[in-house]
JSON list of C-alpha atoms in Angstrom, two decimals:
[
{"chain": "A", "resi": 1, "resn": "UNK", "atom": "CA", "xyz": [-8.72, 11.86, -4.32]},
{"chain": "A", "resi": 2, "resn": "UNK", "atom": "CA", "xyz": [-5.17, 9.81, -3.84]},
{"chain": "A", "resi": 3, "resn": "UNK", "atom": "CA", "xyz": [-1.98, 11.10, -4.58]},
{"chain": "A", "resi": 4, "resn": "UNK", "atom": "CA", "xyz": [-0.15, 9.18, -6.87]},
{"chain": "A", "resi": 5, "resn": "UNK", "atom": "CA", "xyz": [3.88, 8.92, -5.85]},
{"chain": "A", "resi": 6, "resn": "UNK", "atom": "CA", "xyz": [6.94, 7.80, -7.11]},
{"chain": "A", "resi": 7, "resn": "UNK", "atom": "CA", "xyz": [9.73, 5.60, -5.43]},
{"chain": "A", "resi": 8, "resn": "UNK", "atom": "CA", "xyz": [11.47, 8.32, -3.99]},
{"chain": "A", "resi": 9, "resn": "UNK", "atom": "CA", "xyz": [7.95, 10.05, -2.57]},
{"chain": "A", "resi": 10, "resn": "UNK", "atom": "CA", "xyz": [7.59, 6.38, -1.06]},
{"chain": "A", "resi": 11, "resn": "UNK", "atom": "CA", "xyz": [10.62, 5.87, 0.38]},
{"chain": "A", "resi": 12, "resn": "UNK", "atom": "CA", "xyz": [10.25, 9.48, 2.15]},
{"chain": "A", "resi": 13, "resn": "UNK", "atom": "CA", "xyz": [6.79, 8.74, 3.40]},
{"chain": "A", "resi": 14, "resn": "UNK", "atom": "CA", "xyz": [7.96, 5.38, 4.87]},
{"chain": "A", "resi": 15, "resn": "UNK", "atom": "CA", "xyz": [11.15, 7.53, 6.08]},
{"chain": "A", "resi": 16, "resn": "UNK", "atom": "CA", "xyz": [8.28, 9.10, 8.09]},
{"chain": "A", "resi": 17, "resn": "UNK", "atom": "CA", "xyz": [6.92, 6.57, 9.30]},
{"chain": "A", "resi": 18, "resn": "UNK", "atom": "CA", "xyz": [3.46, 6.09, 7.56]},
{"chain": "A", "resi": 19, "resn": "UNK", "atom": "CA", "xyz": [2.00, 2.95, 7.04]},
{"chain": "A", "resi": 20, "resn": "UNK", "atom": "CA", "xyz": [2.33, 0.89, 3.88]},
{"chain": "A", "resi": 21, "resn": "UNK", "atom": "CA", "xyz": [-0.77, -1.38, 2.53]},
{"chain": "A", "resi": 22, "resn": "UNK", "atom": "CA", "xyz": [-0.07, -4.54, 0.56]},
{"chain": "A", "resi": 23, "resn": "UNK", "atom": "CA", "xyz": [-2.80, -5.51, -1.19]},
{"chain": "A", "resi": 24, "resn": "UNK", "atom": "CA", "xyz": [-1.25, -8.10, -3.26]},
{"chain": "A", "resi": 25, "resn": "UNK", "atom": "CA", "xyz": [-1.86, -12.05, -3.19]},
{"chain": "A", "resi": 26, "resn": "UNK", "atom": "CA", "xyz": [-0.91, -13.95, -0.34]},
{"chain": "A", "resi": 27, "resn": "UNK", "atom": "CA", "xyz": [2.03, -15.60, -2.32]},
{"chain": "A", "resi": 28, "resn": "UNK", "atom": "CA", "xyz": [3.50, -12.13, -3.39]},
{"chain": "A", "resi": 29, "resn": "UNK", "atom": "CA", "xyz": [3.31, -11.22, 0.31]},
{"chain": "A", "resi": 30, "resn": "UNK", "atom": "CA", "xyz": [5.19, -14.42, 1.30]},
{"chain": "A", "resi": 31, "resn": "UNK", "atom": "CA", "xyz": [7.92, -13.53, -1.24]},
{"chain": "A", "resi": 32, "resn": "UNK", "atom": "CA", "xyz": [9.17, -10.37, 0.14]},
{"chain": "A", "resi": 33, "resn": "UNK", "atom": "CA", "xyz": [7.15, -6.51, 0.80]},
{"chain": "A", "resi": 34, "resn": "UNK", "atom": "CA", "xyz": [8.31, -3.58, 2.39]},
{"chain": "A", "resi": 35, "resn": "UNK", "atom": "CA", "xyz": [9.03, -3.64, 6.13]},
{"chain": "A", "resi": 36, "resn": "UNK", "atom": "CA", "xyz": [6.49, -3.29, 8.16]},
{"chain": "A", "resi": 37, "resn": "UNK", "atom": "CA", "xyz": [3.64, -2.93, 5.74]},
{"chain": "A", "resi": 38, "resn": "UNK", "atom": "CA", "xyz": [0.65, -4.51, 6.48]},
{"chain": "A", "resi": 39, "resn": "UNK", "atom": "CA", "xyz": [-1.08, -6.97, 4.34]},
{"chain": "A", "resi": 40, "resn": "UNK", "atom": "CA", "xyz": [-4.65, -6.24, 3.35]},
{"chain": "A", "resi": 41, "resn": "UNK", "atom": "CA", "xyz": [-5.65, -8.87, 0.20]},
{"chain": "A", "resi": 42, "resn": "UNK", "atom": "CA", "xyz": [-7.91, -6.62, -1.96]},
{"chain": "A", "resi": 43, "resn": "UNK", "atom": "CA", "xyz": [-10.12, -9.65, -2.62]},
{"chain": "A", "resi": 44, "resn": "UNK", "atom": "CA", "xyz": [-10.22, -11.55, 0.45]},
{"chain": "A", "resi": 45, "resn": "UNK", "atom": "CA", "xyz": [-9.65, -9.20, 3.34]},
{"chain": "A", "resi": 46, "resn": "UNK", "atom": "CA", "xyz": [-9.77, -5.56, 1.83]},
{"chain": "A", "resi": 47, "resn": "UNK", "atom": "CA", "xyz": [-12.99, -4.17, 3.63]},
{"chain": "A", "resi": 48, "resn": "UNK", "atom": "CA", "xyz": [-13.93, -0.45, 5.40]},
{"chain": "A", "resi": 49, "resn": "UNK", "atom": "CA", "xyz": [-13.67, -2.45, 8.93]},
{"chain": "A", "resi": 50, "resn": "UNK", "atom": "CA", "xyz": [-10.31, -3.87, 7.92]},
{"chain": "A", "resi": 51, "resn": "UNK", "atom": "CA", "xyz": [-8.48, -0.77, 6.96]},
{"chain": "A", "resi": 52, "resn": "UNK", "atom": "CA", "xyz": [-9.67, 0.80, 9.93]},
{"chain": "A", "resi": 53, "resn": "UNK", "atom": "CA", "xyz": [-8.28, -1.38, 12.35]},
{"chain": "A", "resi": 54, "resn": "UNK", "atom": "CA", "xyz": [-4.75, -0.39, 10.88]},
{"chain": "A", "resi": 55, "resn": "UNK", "atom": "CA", "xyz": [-5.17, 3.28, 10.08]},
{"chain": "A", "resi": 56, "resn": "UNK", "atom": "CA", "xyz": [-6.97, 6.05, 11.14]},
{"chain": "A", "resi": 57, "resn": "UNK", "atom": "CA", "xyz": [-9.37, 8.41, 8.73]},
{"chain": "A", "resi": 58, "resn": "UNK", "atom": "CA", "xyz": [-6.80, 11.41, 8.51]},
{"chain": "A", "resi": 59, "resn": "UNK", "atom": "CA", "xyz": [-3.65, 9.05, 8.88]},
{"chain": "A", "resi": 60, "resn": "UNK", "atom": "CA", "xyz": [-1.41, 8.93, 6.08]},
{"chain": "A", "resi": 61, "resn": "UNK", "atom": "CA", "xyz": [-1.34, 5.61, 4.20]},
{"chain": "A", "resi": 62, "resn": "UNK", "atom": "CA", "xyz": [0.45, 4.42, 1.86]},
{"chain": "A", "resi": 63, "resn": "UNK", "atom": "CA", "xyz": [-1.01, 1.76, -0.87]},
{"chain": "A", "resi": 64, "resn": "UNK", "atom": "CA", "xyz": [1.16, -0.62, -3.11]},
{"chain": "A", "resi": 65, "resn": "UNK", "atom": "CA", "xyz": [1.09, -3.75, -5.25]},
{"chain": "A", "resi": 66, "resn": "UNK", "atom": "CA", "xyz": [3.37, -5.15, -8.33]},
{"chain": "A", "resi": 67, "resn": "UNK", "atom": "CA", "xyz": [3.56, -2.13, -10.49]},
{"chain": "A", "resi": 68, "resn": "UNK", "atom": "CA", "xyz": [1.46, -0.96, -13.46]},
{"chain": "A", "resi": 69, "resn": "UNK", "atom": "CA", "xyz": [0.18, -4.12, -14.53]},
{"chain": "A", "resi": 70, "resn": "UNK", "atom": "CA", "xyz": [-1.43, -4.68, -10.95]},
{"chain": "A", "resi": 71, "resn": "UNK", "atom": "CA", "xyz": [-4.38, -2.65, -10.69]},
{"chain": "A", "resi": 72, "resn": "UNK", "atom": "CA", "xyz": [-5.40, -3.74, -6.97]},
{"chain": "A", "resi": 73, "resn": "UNK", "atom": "CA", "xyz": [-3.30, -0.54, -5.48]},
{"chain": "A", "resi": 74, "resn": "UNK", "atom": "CA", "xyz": [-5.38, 1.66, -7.47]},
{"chain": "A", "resi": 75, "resn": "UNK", "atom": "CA", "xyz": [-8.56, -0.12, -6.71]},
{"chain": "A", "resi": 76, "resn": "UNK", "atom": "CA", "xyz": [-7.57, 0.25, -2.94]},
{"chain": "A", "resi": 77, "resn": "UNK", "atom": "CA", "xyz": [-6.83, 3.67, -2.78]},
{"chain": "A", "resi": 78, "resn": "UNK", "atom": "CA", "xyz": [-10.30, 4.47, -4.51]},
{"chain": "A", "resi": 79, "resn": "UNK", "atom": "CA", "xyz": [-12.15, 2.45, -2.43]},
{"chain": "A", "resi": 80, "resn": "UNK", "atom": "CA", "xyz": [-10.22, 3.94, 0.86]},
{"chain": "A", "resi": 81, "resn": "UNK", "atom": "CA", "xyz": [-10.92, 7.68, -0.33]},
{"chain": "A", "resi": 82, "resn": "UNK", "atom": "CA", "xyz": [-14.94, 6.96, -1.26]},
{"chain": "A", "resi": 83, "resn": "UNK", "atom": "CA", "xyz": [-14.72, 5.69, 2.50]},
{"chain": "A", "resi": 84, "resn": "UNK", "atom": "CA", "xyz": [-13.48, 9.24, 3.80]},
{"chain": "A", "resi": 85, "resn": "UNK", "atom": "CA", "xyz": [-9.91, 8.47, 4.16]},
{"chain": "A", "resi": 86, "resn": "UNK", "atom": "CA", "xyz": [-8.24, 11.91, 3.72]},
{"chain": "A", "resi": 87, "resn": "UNK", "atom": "CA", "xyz": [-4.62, 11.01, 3.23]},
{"chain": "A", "resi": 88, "resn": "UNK", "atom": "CA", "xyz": [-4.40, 8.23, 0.93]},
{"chain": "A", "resi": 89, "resn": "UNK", "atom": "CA", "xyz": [-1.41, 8.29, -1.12]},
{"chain": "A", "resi": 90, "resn": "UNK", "atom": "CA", "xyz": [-0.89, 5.10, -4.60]},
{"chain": "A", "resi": 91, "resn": "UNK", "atom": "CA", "xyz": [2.33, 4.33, -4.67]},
{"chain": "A", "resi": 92, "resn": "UNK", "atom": "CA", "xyz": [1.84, 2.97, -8.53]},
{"chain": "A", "resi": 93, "resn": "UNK", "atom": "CA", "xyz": [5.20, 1.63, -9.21]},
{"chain": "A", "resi": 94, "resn": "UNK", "atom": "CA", "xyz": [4.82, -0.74, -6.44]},
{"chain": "A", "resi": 95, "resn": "UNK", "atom": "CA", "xyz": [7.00, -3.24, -5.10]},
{"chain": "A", "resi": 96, "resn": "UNK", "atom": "CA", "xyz": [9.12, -3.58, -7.85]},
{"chain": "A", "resi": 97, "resn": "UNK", "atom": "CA", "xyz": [10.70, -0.51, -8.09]},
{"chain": "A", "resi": 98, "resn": "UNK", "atom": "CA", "xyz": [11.16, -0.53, -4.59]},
{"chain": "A", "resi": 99, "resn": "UNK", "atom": "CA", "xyz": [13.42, -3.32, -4.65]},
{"chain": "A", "resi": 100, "resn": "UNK", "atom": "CA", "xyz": [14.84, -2.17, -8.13]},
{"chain": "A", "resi": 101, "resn": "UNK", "atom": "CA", "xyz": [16.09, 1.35, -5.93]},
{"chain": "A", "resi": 102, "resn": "UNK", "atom": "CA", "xyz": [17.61, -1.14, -3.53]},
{"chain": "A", "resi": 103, "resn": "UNK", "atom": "CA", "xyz": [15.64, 0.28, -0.42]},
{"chain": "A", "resi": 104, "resn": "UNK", "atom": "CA", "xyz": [15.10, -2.49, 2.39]},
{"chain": "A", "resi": 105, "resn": "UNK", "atom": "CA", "xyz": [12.84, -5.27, 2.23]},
{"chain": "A", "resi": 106, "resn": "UNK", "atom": "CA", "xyz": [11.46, -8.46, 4.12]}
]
């Protein structure tokens, strides 16, 4: 039920304004993520109730970790569509090649 997107889909939909999940560990967060994104720890803090309080059911959201080899992006945006989130979009290629197109980060 996600939509799987590319850096450049990405960096449109954050162009727009939607909001980007993090669901990486807390010491990826620490070392840089895309501005503004909010962090959501798949297996600490990643719950119905959490993703809730940041985004609406048929809001746009955007969900991201450290590329192919980190599967917690794709376990997110599962999770978020079995919960009846209607717009969930897995932005596979993650962080990495967000930074590797040079787009801004904190």
């Amino acid at each position: 039920g996600a939509t799987t997107i590319d850096v450049t889909q990405a960096k449109a939909l954050f162009d727009e304004g939607v909001i980007f999940v993090d669901t990486r560990k807390d010491k990826d967060w620490q070392a840089g993520r895309v501005p503004d994104a909010v962090h959501i720890e798949l297996k600490k803090k990643f719950n119905e109730a959490s993703l809730s309080d940041e985004v609406k059911k048929d809001e746009k959201v955007v969900f991201y970790c450290n590329g192919h080899s980190c599967m917690r992006s794709s376990k997110a945006s599962a999770q978020a569509v079995n919960w009846g989130f209607s717009n969930v979009y897995y932005f596979r290629d993650g962080f990495p090649a967000w930074k590797a197109a040079g787009y801004p980060s904190e």
